[in-house]
Amino acid sequence: MGALNTKIIFRFLGITAILNGFFMFIAYPFSVYHNENAQWGILSSGVVTIIIGLLLYFLNKPKSTSIQKKEGYLIVTLGWLTLSLTGMLPYLLSESILSVTDAFFETISGYSTTGSSILTDIEAMPKGILFWRSATHWIGGMGIIVLTIAILPLLGIGGMQLFMAEAPGPSADKLHPRITDTAKRLYLIYVTLTLVQFLLLKVAGMSWFDAINHAMATMSTGGFSTKNSSVAFYNNLPFVQYIIIIFMLIAGTNFVLTYFALKGKIQKVFQSEEFKYYFFGIIGVSALVTVIIYFFQDPNLHTTINHPMIFGKAESAIRHSLFMVTSVVTTTGFVTADFTMWSFFATGIFFALFFTGGSAGSTSGGVKIVRHIVMLKNSFLEFKKALHPNAILPVRYDGKSVNKSIVFNILSFFIIYMLIFIMSSVVLTLLGLDFISALGAAASSLGNIGPAIGSVSPVDSYAHLSATAKWFCSFLMLIGRLELFTVLILFTPFFWRKN
């Protein structure tokens, strides 16, 4: 492999910055409508970002437009960094967030669809800035769909992403042979579902502004809310929460399956092993948590935030458990209750869910359900091979044999994921967090979840972390969002060799 085609890399980064700048202009009218001082910060941020993008684009005219794998890895990683570095400008120039560290943390938390926040009084923020904050989720979610389904398979990046190109099952059914057309269809689904949820939330009782913000945060599985108490603010509007539950479930489903469902091919959805584990797993765990809430919690102990029982204790227990389990599994991070107050057993269940993740090909983060399926099947086969060493026993997914290289790739991913989690937990204790909080912050940041345990529980923010800890968590959000290998390969010496 020859020298890096740096001009094509910078040209792509220029396009990324230009698009980001135009998205900033969309936040501008919200600030103008509310006559906020932040409007000039938002407007100037868009102008500066577009100028940066134009300079990167026009000052880099590549001789060749072909992109090799090395360029691909750099474009993906540097593209997310470009989004984050330019995306923090509205916070800084509007003086809504004064610290570069805090602004970068909030921004990368948005683009990575993590939802962790350093803000302690969200409702005091300018409306234009709150819209931009939600928009970073939506842009990041839209980008990750195309990245995981259209781009990463071309780079040969591992894990479930390989299933998009190589493995059997619904993901092998291409939406369209050309990537650009695939991307257009995915964008259309994403935009349509966002608009539908927006309208439903408005009808259910949200304001126009809150409805559009929560719709963007739900479909991206991001979790930024416009309220200090997140979706718990709407505990007196159960239908709002049920709508969000449904759309979190959809957002955590492989978007290829969603496409088939919208085309009327429902049987393809329920033929997917991953979807069955994902859907029935959420139902099963929610039922267990419901029992914990109903039989072992005293509603007078404030076990939930602003917890009125509109339709009785049973419905309230079902709704809160289903909402919180779905929120954590899909890595959305919305909150209707503080699960750390539901007993140590419930806290343990939710901490375990931090390592599940939603479906591959969705906007959710985490390990992803399909990796767990393949690892478990491979583990059971190892027991069989111990008794029948000469038997040929392939791992089967959706009824078809999975290539050994994919199995090894998934095992490698999980080992590296757990090693990073363990080392990150230790690092965060060194940076001032207590042990439980360090475990929570590491798992939440790496899995792009948002709320965690300890001092970063669902009712707390990340504001109290040291500047170094915030930068470290930002790095974890980035590598977690981009499937580890995409970023970590840049730190290997052989990546930078010319041959």
mmCIF file of C-alpha atoms in Angstrom, residues 39 54 226 232 255 264 278 287 292 342 387 445 498:
data_model
loop_
_atom_site.group_PDB
_atom_site.id
_atom_site.type_symbol
_atom_site.label_atom_id
_atom_site.label_comp_id
_atom_site.label_asym_id
_atom_site.label_seq_id
_atom_site.Cartn_x
_atom_site.Cartn_y
_atom_site.Cartn_z
ATOM 1 C CA GLN A 39 -28.380 33.603 18.217
ATOM 2 C CA LEU A 54 -14.548 25.351 2.204
ATOM 3 C CA THR A 226 -34.690 19.531 27.264
ATOM 4 C CA ALA A 232 -39.377 11.799 34.151
ATOM 5 C CA PHE A 255 -32.463 -0.363 10.069
ATOM 6 C CA GLY A 264 -44.583 -5.100 4.460
ATOM 7 C CA TYR A 278 -33.302 -8.290 21.304
ATOM 8 C CA ALA A 287 -40.867 -8.331 33.526
ATOM 9 C CA ILE A 292 -38.866 -5.937 41.807
ATOM 10 C CA TRP A 342 -34.633 0.033 43.081
ATOM 11 C CA LEU A 387 -16.417 -34.578 23.713
ATOM 12 C CA SER A 445 -18.900 6.044 28.077
ATOM 13 C CA LYS A 498 4.181 2.529 3.656
#
